[in-house]
Coordinates of C-alpha atoms in Angstrom, one line a residue:
M21 CA 106.8 95.9 94.2
F22 CA 109.5 94.5 96.7
N23 CA 110.9 95.6 99.8
D24 CA 114.5 97.1 99.8
S25 CA 115.9 94.0 101.3
S26 CA 114.5 91.6 98.7
S27 CA 115.4 93.8 95.8
R28 CA 119.0 93.7 97.3
I29 CA 119.0 90.1 97.4
A30 CA 117.8 89.9 94.0
T31 CA 120.6 92.2 92.7
G32 CA 123.1 90.1 94.1
I33 CA 121.9 86.8 92.7
R34 CA 121.6 88.4 89.4
A35 CA 125.4 89.2 89.8
W36 CA 125.8 85.5 90.8
I37 CA 123.9 84.4 87.9
A38 CA 125.7 86.4 85.3
N39 CA 128.9 84.2 86.2
A40 CA 127.2 80.9 86.3
A41 CA 126.8 78.3 83.9
P42 CA 122.7 77.0 82.8
G43 CA 121.7 74.5 84.9
A44 CA 123.8 75.6 88.0
Q45 CA 121.9 75.4 91.2
L46 CA 121.4 78.4 93.3
P47 CA 122.6 78.4 97.1
S48 CA 120.0 77.0 99.4
T49 CA 117.5 79.3 101.1
R50 CA 119.1 78.7 104.3
Q51 CA 122.8 79.7 102.6
L52 CA 121.1 82.9 101.4
V53 CA 119.6 83.9 104.3
T54 CA 122.9 83.9 106.3
E55 CA 124.7 85.4 103.4
Y56 CA 122.3 88.3 103.5
A57 CA 121.3 88.3 107.0
A58 CA 117.4 88.2 105.8
S59 CA 114.7 86.1 106.6
P60 CA 113.3 83.3 104.5
V61 CA 110.2 85.3 103.5
T62 CA 112.4 88.0 102.1
V63 CA 114.6 85.6 100.2
Q64 CA 111.8 84.0 98.7
K65 CA 110.5 87.1 97.5
A66 CA 113.9 87.7 95.7
V67 CA 113.9 84.3 94.2
R68 CA 110.3 84.3 93.1
A69 CA 111.2 88.0 91.2
L70 CA 113.8 86.3 89.5
A71 CA 111.9 83.2 88.5
A72 CA 109.2 85.8 87.0
E73 CA 112.1 87.5 85.0
G74 CA 112.8 84.0 83.6
L75 CA 116.5 84.1 85.0
I76 CA 116.1 80.9 87.1
E77 CA 113.4 78.0 87.3
S78 CA 112.4 76.4 90.7
R79 CA 112.0 72.4 91.3
P80 CA 109.9 71.9 94.2
G81 CA 111.9 69.8 96.6
V82 CA 115.2 69.9 94.8
G83 CA 116.0 73.7 94.3
S84 CA 116.6 76.5 92.0
F85 CA 118.6 76.8 89.0
V86 CA 119.9 78.8 86.4
R87 CA 117.7 79.0 83.4
A88 CA 119.6 78.6 79.9
P89 CA 119.1 81.8 78.1
R90 CA 116.5 82.2 75.5
P91 CA 117.0 83.3 72.0
M92 CA 116.5 86.9 71.5
G93 CA 116.5 87.1 67.7
P94 CA 113.4 88.3 65.7
Q95 CA 110.7 86.1 65.5
D96 CA 108.4 85.6 62.1
F97 CA 104.7 85.8 62.7
G98 CA 103.9 86.2 59.0
W99 CA 102.1 83.0 58.9
Q100 CA 99.3 84.6 61.2
T101 CA 98.4 87.2 58.5
A102 CA 97.3 84.4 56.1
A103 CA 95.4 82.6 58.9
L104 CA 93.6 85.4 60.3
G105 CA 92.7 86.8 56.9
T106 CA 91.2 90.3 56.7
P107 CA 90.1 91.8 60.2
R108 CA 86.4 92.0 60.7
R109 CA 86.6 95.6 62.0
T110 CA 89.4 97.6 63.0
L111 CA 89.5 98.9 66.4
P112 CA 91.5 101.9 67.6
S113 CA 94.2 101.5 69.6
V114 CA 94.2 102.0 73.4
G115 CA 92.5 105.3 74.6
G116 CA 94.7 108.1 75.4
T117 CA 92.9 108.5 78.6
M118 CA 94.6 105.1 79.6
R119 CA 97.9 106.2 79.8
T120 CA 99.8 105.8 82.8
P121 CA 101.8 108.7 83.6
P122 CA 105.1 108.4 86.0
P123 CA 104.4 109.4 89.7
D124 CA 105.9 113.1 89.4
A125 CA 103.5 113.9 86.2
Q126 CA 100.5 116.1 86.4
A127 CA 97.4 113.8 85.3
L128 CA 94.6 115.9 83.7
H129 CA 93.8 113.0 81.1
S130 CA 92.2 110.5 83.1
G131 CA 88.9 109.6 83.3
Y132 CA 89.0 108.4 86.9
P133 CA 88.9 110.3 90.1
E134 CA 92.0 109.8 92.5
A135 CA 91.9 107.6 95.4
D136 CA 91.2 110.2 97.8
L137 CA 87.8 111.1 96.4
L138 CA 86.9 107.3 96.8
P139 CA 85.0 105.5 99.8
E140 CA 88.5 103.9 100.3
R141 CA 87.6 103.0 103.9
L142 CA 84.0 101.5 102.6
V143 CA 85.6 99.3 99.9
R144 CA 88.3 97.8 102.0
A145 CA 85.8 96.7 104.4
A146 CA 83.3 95.7 102.0
L147 CA 85.7 93.6 100.3
T148 CA 86.9 91.8 103.5
R149 CA 83.4 91.0 104.5
A150 CA 82.5 90.0 100.9
A151 CA 85.6 87.3 101.0
R152 CA 84.2 85.7 104.4
G153 CA 81.0 84.7 102.9
S154 CA 79.7 82.0 100.5
L155 CA 80.1 83.8 97.5
A156 CA 83.9 83.8 97.6
T157 CA 83.4 80.5 96.4
T158 CA 80.1 80.2 94.8
R159 CA 78.6 81.0 91.3
P160 CA 76.2 83.8 91.2
D161 CA 72.9 83.9 89.3
S162 CA 73.6 85.1 85.6
A163 CA 71.7 88.2 85.7
G164 CA 73.3 89.2 89.2
L165 CA 72.7 89.0 92.8
N166 CA 68.7 89.5 93.5
D167 CA 69.7 92.3 96.1
L168 CA 72.2 94.4 94.0
R169 CA 69.6 94.2 91.1
T170 CA 67.0 95.1 93.6
W171 CA 69.1 97.9 94.5
F172 CA 69.8 99.3 91.1
A173 CA 65.7 99.1 90.5
T174 CA 64.9 100.8 93.5
E175 CA 67.2 103.9 93.0
L176 CA 65.4 104.4 89.3
A177 CA 62.0 103.6 90.9
D178 CA 62.6 106.1 93.7
K179 CA 63.0 108.9 91.0
T180 CA 60.1 107.6 88.7
P181 CA 57.0 110.0 89.0
A182 CA 53.8 108.6 90.7
G183 CA 51.3 106.8 88.1
L184 CA 54.4 105.3 85.8
A185 CA 55.5 101.7 86.0
A186 CA 58.9 101.7 87.7
P187 CA 61.6 99.0 86.9
T188 CA 62.0 95.9 88.8
A189 CA 64.9 93.7 89.8
N190 CA 63.7 91.4 87.1
D191 CA 64.6 94.2 84.5
V192 CA 68.1 94.5 85.7
V193 CA 71.2 92.8 84.2
I194 CA 74.5 93.2 86.4
V195 CA 77.5 93.7 83.8
P196 CA 81.2 93.8 84.6
G197 CA 81.2 97.6 84.2
S198 CA 79.4 99.7 81.8
Q199 CA 81.8 99.1 78.8
S200 CA 80.5 95.4 78.8
G201 CA 77.1 96.4 79.2
L202 CA 77.3 98.9 76.5
T203 CA 78.8 96.3 74.1
S204 CA 76.1 93.8 74.9
T205 CA 73.4 96.6 74.5
F206 CA 74.7 97.6 71.1
R207 CA 74.8 94.1 69.9
A208 CA 71.3 93.2 71.2
L209 CA 69.9 96.1 69.7
V210 CA 71.4 96.9 66.4
A211 CA 72.3 94.1 63.7
P212 CA 75.9 94.2 62.4
R213 CA 76.4 97.0 60.0
Q214 CA 73.4 98.7 60.7
P215 CA 73.1 102.1 62.0
L216 CA 73.3 103.5 65.5
L217 CA 72.9 107.2 66.1
I218 CA 75.3 108.4 68.4
E219 CA 75.8 111.8 70.0
S220 CA 78.9 113.9 68.8
P221 CA 81.1 114.5 70.5
T222 CA 80.7 111.5 73.1
Y223 CA 82.2 109.2 75.2
W224 CA 85.0 107.5 73.4
G225 CA 84.4 104.3 75.1
A226 CA 81.0 104.2 73.6
I227 CA 82.5 104.6 70.1
R228 CA 84.9 101.7 70.9
A229 CA 82.1 99.5 72.0
A230 CA 80.2 100.3 68.9
H231 CA 83.0 99.5 66.6
Q232 CA 83.4 96.1 68.9
S233 CA 79.9 95.3 68.1
G234 CA 80.3 95.7 64.4
V235 CA 77.5 98.5 63.9
R236 CA 77.3 101.6 61.9
L237 CA 77.9 104.8 63.9
V238 CA 75.9 108.1 62.6
P239 CA 76.7 111.2 64.4
V240 CA 74.2 113.7 65.9
P241 CA 75.4 116.9 66.7
S242 CA 74.9 117.8 70.5
D243 CA 75.7 120.8 72.3
V244 CA 75.2 122.0 76.1
E245 CA 71.9 121.5 75.7
G246 CA 71.9 118.1 74.4
P247 CA 70.6 116.9 70.8
D248 CA 68.1 118.9 68.7
P249 CA 64.8 116.9 68.9
A250 CA 64.0 118.1 65.1
G251 CA 67.5 117.1 63.9
L252 CA 67.2 113.8 65.8
D253 CA 64.1 113.3 63.9
R254 CA 65.6 113.6 60.4
S255 CA 68.4 111.6 61.4
L256 CA 65.8 108.9 62.5
R257 CA 63.8 109.0 59.5
E258 CA 66.7 109.5 56.9
T259 CA 68.8 106.3 58.2
G260 CA 66.3 104.1 59.4
A261 CA 68.4 103.7 62.8
R262 CA 66.5 102.1 65.5
A263 CA 68.8 103.2 68.5
F264 CA 70.2 106.3 69.9
Y265 CA 73.1 106.4 72.3
V266 CA 72.9 109.3 74.8
Q267 CA 74.6 110.8 78.1
P268 CA 71.8 113.3 79.5
N269 CA 73.5 113.8 82.6
Y270 CA 76.8 115.4 82.7
A271 CA 78.0 114.2 79.5
N272 CA 81.6 112.9 78.8
P273 CA 83.1 114.9 77.5
T274 CA 81.0 118.3 77.3
G275 CA 79.5 118.1 80.9
A276 CA 76.2 119.1 79.3
Q277 CA 73.1 118.2 81.5
W278 CA 69.3 117.9 79.5
S279 CA 66.6 120.0 80.7
P280 CA 63.4 118.3 81.4
E281 CA 61.8 119.8 78.6
R282 CA 64.8 118.8 76.1
A283 CA 64.7 115.0 77.5
E284 CA 60.6 114.5 77.3
A285 CA 61.1 116.2 73.6
V286 CA 64.1 113.9 72.7
L287 CA 62.1 110.9 74.2
E288 CA 59.1 111.7 72.2
V289 CA 61.0 111.5 69.0
V290 CA 62.3 108.0 69.8
R291 CA 58.9 106.7 70.5
S292 CA 57.3 108.0 67.5
H293 CA 60.1 105.9 65.4
G294 CA 59.7 102.8 67.5
A295 CA 63.2 103.4 68.7
F296 CA 65.6 102.9 71.7
L297 CA 67.3 105.2 73.7
V298 CA 70.4 103.9 75.2
E299 CA 70.9 106.2 78.3
D300 CA 74.6 106.1 79.7
D301 CA 74.3 107.6 83.2
W302 CA 78.1 107.1 84.1
A303 CA 78.3 110.2 86.3
H304 CA 75.0 109.6 88.2
D305 CA 77.2 109.8 91.7
F306 CA 78.9 113.2 90.5
G307 CA 76.3 115.6 90.6
I308 CA 78.0 119.1 92.0
D309 CA 75.2 122.0 91.3
T310 CA 72.2 119.7 90.3
D311 CA 71.1 116.3 90.9
P312 CA 70.7 113.5 88.1
R313 CA 67.6 113.4 85.9
P314 CA 67.5 109.9 84.3
V315 CA 65.5 109.9 81.1
A316 CA 64.6 106.3 82.2
T317 CA 62.4 107.6 84.5
R318 CA 60.0 109.1 82.1
D319 CA 59.8 105.9 80.1
T320 CA 56.6 103.5 80.1
A321 CA 57.2 101.3 77.4
G322 CA 60.9 99.8 77.3
H323 CA 62.1 102.7 74.9
V324 CA 64.6 103.6 77.3
V325 CA 67.8 101.2 78.0
Y326 CA 69.5 102.2 81.1
V327 CA 73.3 101.8 81.7
R328 CA 74.8 102.6 85.1
S329 CA 78.1 102.0 86.3
L330 CA 80.0 102.0 89.8
T331 CA 83.4 101.8 88.9
K332 CA 84.1 105.3 88.9
S333 CA 82.4 106.2 92.1
L334 CA 83.5 103.2 94.0
S335 CA 86.8 101.7 93.1
P336 CA 88.4 101.1 89.5
T337 CA 88.6 97.6 91.3
I338 CA 84.9 97.4 91.4
R339 CA 83.9 96.5 87.8
V340 CA 80.4 96.4 88.4
G341 CA 77.3 97.6 86.6
A342 CA 73.8 97.2 85.7
V343 CA 71.5 97.6 82.4
I344 CA 68.0 98.1 83.2
A345 CA 65.9 96.9 80.2
R346 CA 62.3 95.8 79.7
G347 CA 60.7 93.3 77.3
P348 CA 62.7 91.1 74.6
A349 CA 65.4 93.8 74.7
H350 CA 66.2 92.7 78.3
D351 CA 66.2 89.0 77.2
R352 CA 68.5 89.7 74.6
I353 CA 71.1 91.8 76.7
L354 CA 71.1 88.9 79.3
A355 CA 71.8 86.4 76.7
D356 CA 74.8 88.5 75.3
Q357 CA 76.2 89.0 78.9
S358 CA 75.7 85.2 79.5
A359 CA 77.5 84.3 76.2
E360 CA 80.3 86.9 76.8
S361 CA 81.0 86.6 80.6
M362 CA 78.4 84.1 82.0
Y363 CA 78.2 85.9 85.2
V364 CA 79.8 89.0 87.1
S365 CA 82.0 87.8 90.1
G366 CA 79.8 87.4 93.2
L367 CA 82.4 88.5 95.5
L368 CA 82.8 91.9 93.9
Q369 CA 78.9 92.3 93.4
Q370 CA 78.4 91.6 97.3
A371 CA 81.1 94.1 97.9
A372 CA 79.7 96.8 95.8
L373 CA 76.1 96.3 97.8
E374 CA 77.7 96.0 101.1
V375 CA 79.2 99.8 100.3
L376 CA 75.8 100.9 98.7
T377 CA 73.7 99.9 101.5
D378 CA 76.4 101.3 104.4
P379 CA 75.1 104.7 106.1
G380 CA 78.7 105.8 105.3
W381 CA 77.9 105.7 101.5
Q382 CA 75.4 108.7 101.5
T383 CA 77.9 110.7 104.0
H384 CA 80.4 109.9 101.2
L385 CA 78.2 111.4 98.3
R386 CA 77.7 114.5 100.6
R387 CA 81.1 115.2 101.1
L388 CA 81.9 114.5 97.6
R389 CA 80.0 117.2 96.1
G390 CA 81.9 119.7 97.9
Q391 CA 85.1 118.3 96.8
L392 CA 84.1 118.3 93.3
R393 CA 83.0 121.8 93.4
E394 CA 86.2 123.2 94.9
R395 CA 88.5 121.3 92.2
R396 CA 85.9 122.3 89.2
A397 CA 86.7 125.9 90.4
L398 CA 90.5 125.5 90.9
L399 CA 90.8 124.3 87.5
V400 CA 88.6 126.6 85.8
D401 CA 90.5 129.8 87.7
S402 CA 93.7 128.1 86.6
L403 CA 93.0 128.2 83.0
V404 CA 91.4 131.6 83.1
E405 CA 94.4 133.1 84.8
H406 CA 97.2 131.1 83.1
A407 CA 95.8 130.0 79.8
P408 CA 93.3 132.4 78.8
R409 CA 93.5 130.7 75.1
L410 CA 91.7 127.9 76.3
R411 CA 88.2 128.7 76.2
V412 CA 85.8 127.0 78.5
D413 CA 82.5 127.7 77.3
Y414 CA 80.5 125.8 79.6
V415 CA 81.3 124.9 83.2
P416 CA 79.8 121.6 84.0
R417 CA 77.0 121.2 86.8
G418 CA 78.6 117.7 87.5
G419 CA 80.9 115.0 86.2
L420 CA 84.9 114.9 86.3
H421 CA 85.9 117.0 83.3
L422 CA 86.0 120.4 81.5
W423 CA 85.7 120.5 77.7
A424 CA 88.2 123.5 76.5
R425 CA 88.5 124.7 73.0
L426 CA 91.7 125.4 71.6
P427 CA 92.5 128.1 69.3
D428 CA 91.6 127.1 65.5
N429 CA 94.5 125.3 63.6
T430 CA 95.9 124.0 66.6
D431 CA 98.1 120.8 66.1
T432 CA 96.3 118.9 69.0
D433 CA 98.8 115.9 68.7
R434 CA 101.6 118.0 69.1
L435 CA 100.1 119.8 71.9
V436 CA 99.7 116.5 73.6
R437 CA 102.9 115.4 73.1
D438 CA 104.5 118.5 74.1
C439 CA 102.6 118.9 77.3
E440 CA 103.8 115.4 77.9
A441 CA 107.3 116.0 77.5
R442 CA 106.7 118.6 80.1
G443 CA 105.2 116.4 82.7
V444 CA 101.5 117.2 82.2
Y445 CA 99.3 114.7 80.5
V446 CA 96.1 116.0 78.6
A447 CA 93.6 114.3 76.5
S448 CA 93.1 115.3 73.2
G449 CA 89.4 115.8 72.2
H450 CA 89.7 114.0 68.9
E451 CA 88.9 110.9 70.7
W452 CA 85.4 111.9 71.4
F453 CA 84.1 112.5 68.2
P454 CA 82.7 109.4 66.4
A455 CA 83.7 111.3 62.7
E456 CA 85.5 114.2 61.9
P457 CA 86.2 116.6 64.9
S458 CA 84.3 119.8 64.7
G459 CA 87.1 121.6 66.2
P460 CA 90.6 121.2 68.4
Y461 CA 89.6 120.7 72.2
L462 CA 90.9 119.1 75.4
R463 CA 89.3 117.3 77.7
L464 CA 90.8 118.0 81.2
N465 CA 90.0 116.1 84.5
F466 CA 89.9 118.0 87.7
T467 CA 89.5 114.9 90.1
G468 CA 93.0 113.6 89.2
P469 CA 96.1 113.9 91.8
N470 CA 97.5 117.0 93.3
P471 CA 94.8 119.7 92.7
N472 CA 97.6 122.3 93.6
G473 CA 99.5 121.6 90.3
F474 CA 96.5 122.8 88.4
P475 CA 97.9 126.5 88.1
A476 CA 101.4 125.3 87.0
A477 CA 99.8 122.8 84.6
A478 CA 97.7 125.8 82.8
R479 CA 100.8 127.4 82.5
T480 CA 102.7 124.2 80.8
I481 CA 99.7 124.2 78.3
A482 CA 99.9 127.7 77.7
A483 CA 103.6 127.5 77.0
A484 CA 103.1 124.5 74.6
L485 CA 100.5 126.3 73.0
A486 CA 102.6 129.4 72.3
A487 CA 105.3 127.1 70.9
Q488 CA 102.6 126.7 67.8
D489 CA 102.8 130.3 67.0

């Protein structure tokens, strides 16, 4: 966080504070500059660090003083139990994919691509340009910037067959990332404690969003072809559900991509029940062997609510996505978003638009496809050679992950801990099941840092598995 000089100065001042009385005034900036032969800026960095640690307090125009030590004994928050009452819902803890590994670890657990796979130059330039404009200090429309909504609508319209009504900018709601979009969509479409059908396995964040929305999850088995239309028809009929959450393109975690025939069959079942299909197109920019085929392009009556995110493909700092919905569903989603966040930062929206409309964006996507193919092959080959007990039954045609089946009776939680202790971070497949898991799995990201470490990581996983024999 600080350069070597400021860290050295902070260490020296800490030693001085240890022997000083509470309230003692620190030497002036000029004295510290002389004593440590450093610039005033470097000295101020050290002083701010100590203030952030609570060791000193600064009084403008007077100086900095040693803060009295704060009590470190245990605090009693028992009164809050009665004040809060029974929780409305129990949310799971922070997902395993969000763990931050040490710099020297091999990270196969994350859901994000590393910085080398992002359009870093485009993003930095776009943020700089956006910061110079009026949106740095003005409030955007609640639904989002019109030009950005038009871009999302046009992207989907370009894939819509001739003769079918295409979405327009008026159908688009800009959201602060797909996670927020999913939560608002679930709340808008499904009443509390009512059923929401959801593929199993599926994206752990969608499971979390559903819990946050207070709806009741009903798992629908899904494989590399997608959900079985007949089984879906039965689930809709038996539960009375009116919404079904799906990932037709490069599903997280399985990597499945629906065929056009399967997509049409599923959509027809949804239509026949007067229900909604919530389509999460999270990996739209990550096609490898195929292009994404959004089911929303086949929708003519507002049955599909389409969720599209830019966070993974642009930058984790660009928390911008879109929900495309028609009719009253659109109005309810917009109302929920307005109540929750009022609007998405106009600066981030403008930066996203700058990247998407730059000619370099398409160049980046073409280059990215080859990079993803190479990394996917490297991780698959590493597992086949060094960890043959992990079974990858389906090599995804896009996305960021492999879904690997472990031997029966594997203690997955122990395996994750043992791998982590050996410096390899993996994600337990349990988090991707809305109910009991159908078996032990790992989800492995092939777009993390240091792909040259994949063979060694595979050997580590194999060793941790062998330790359970």
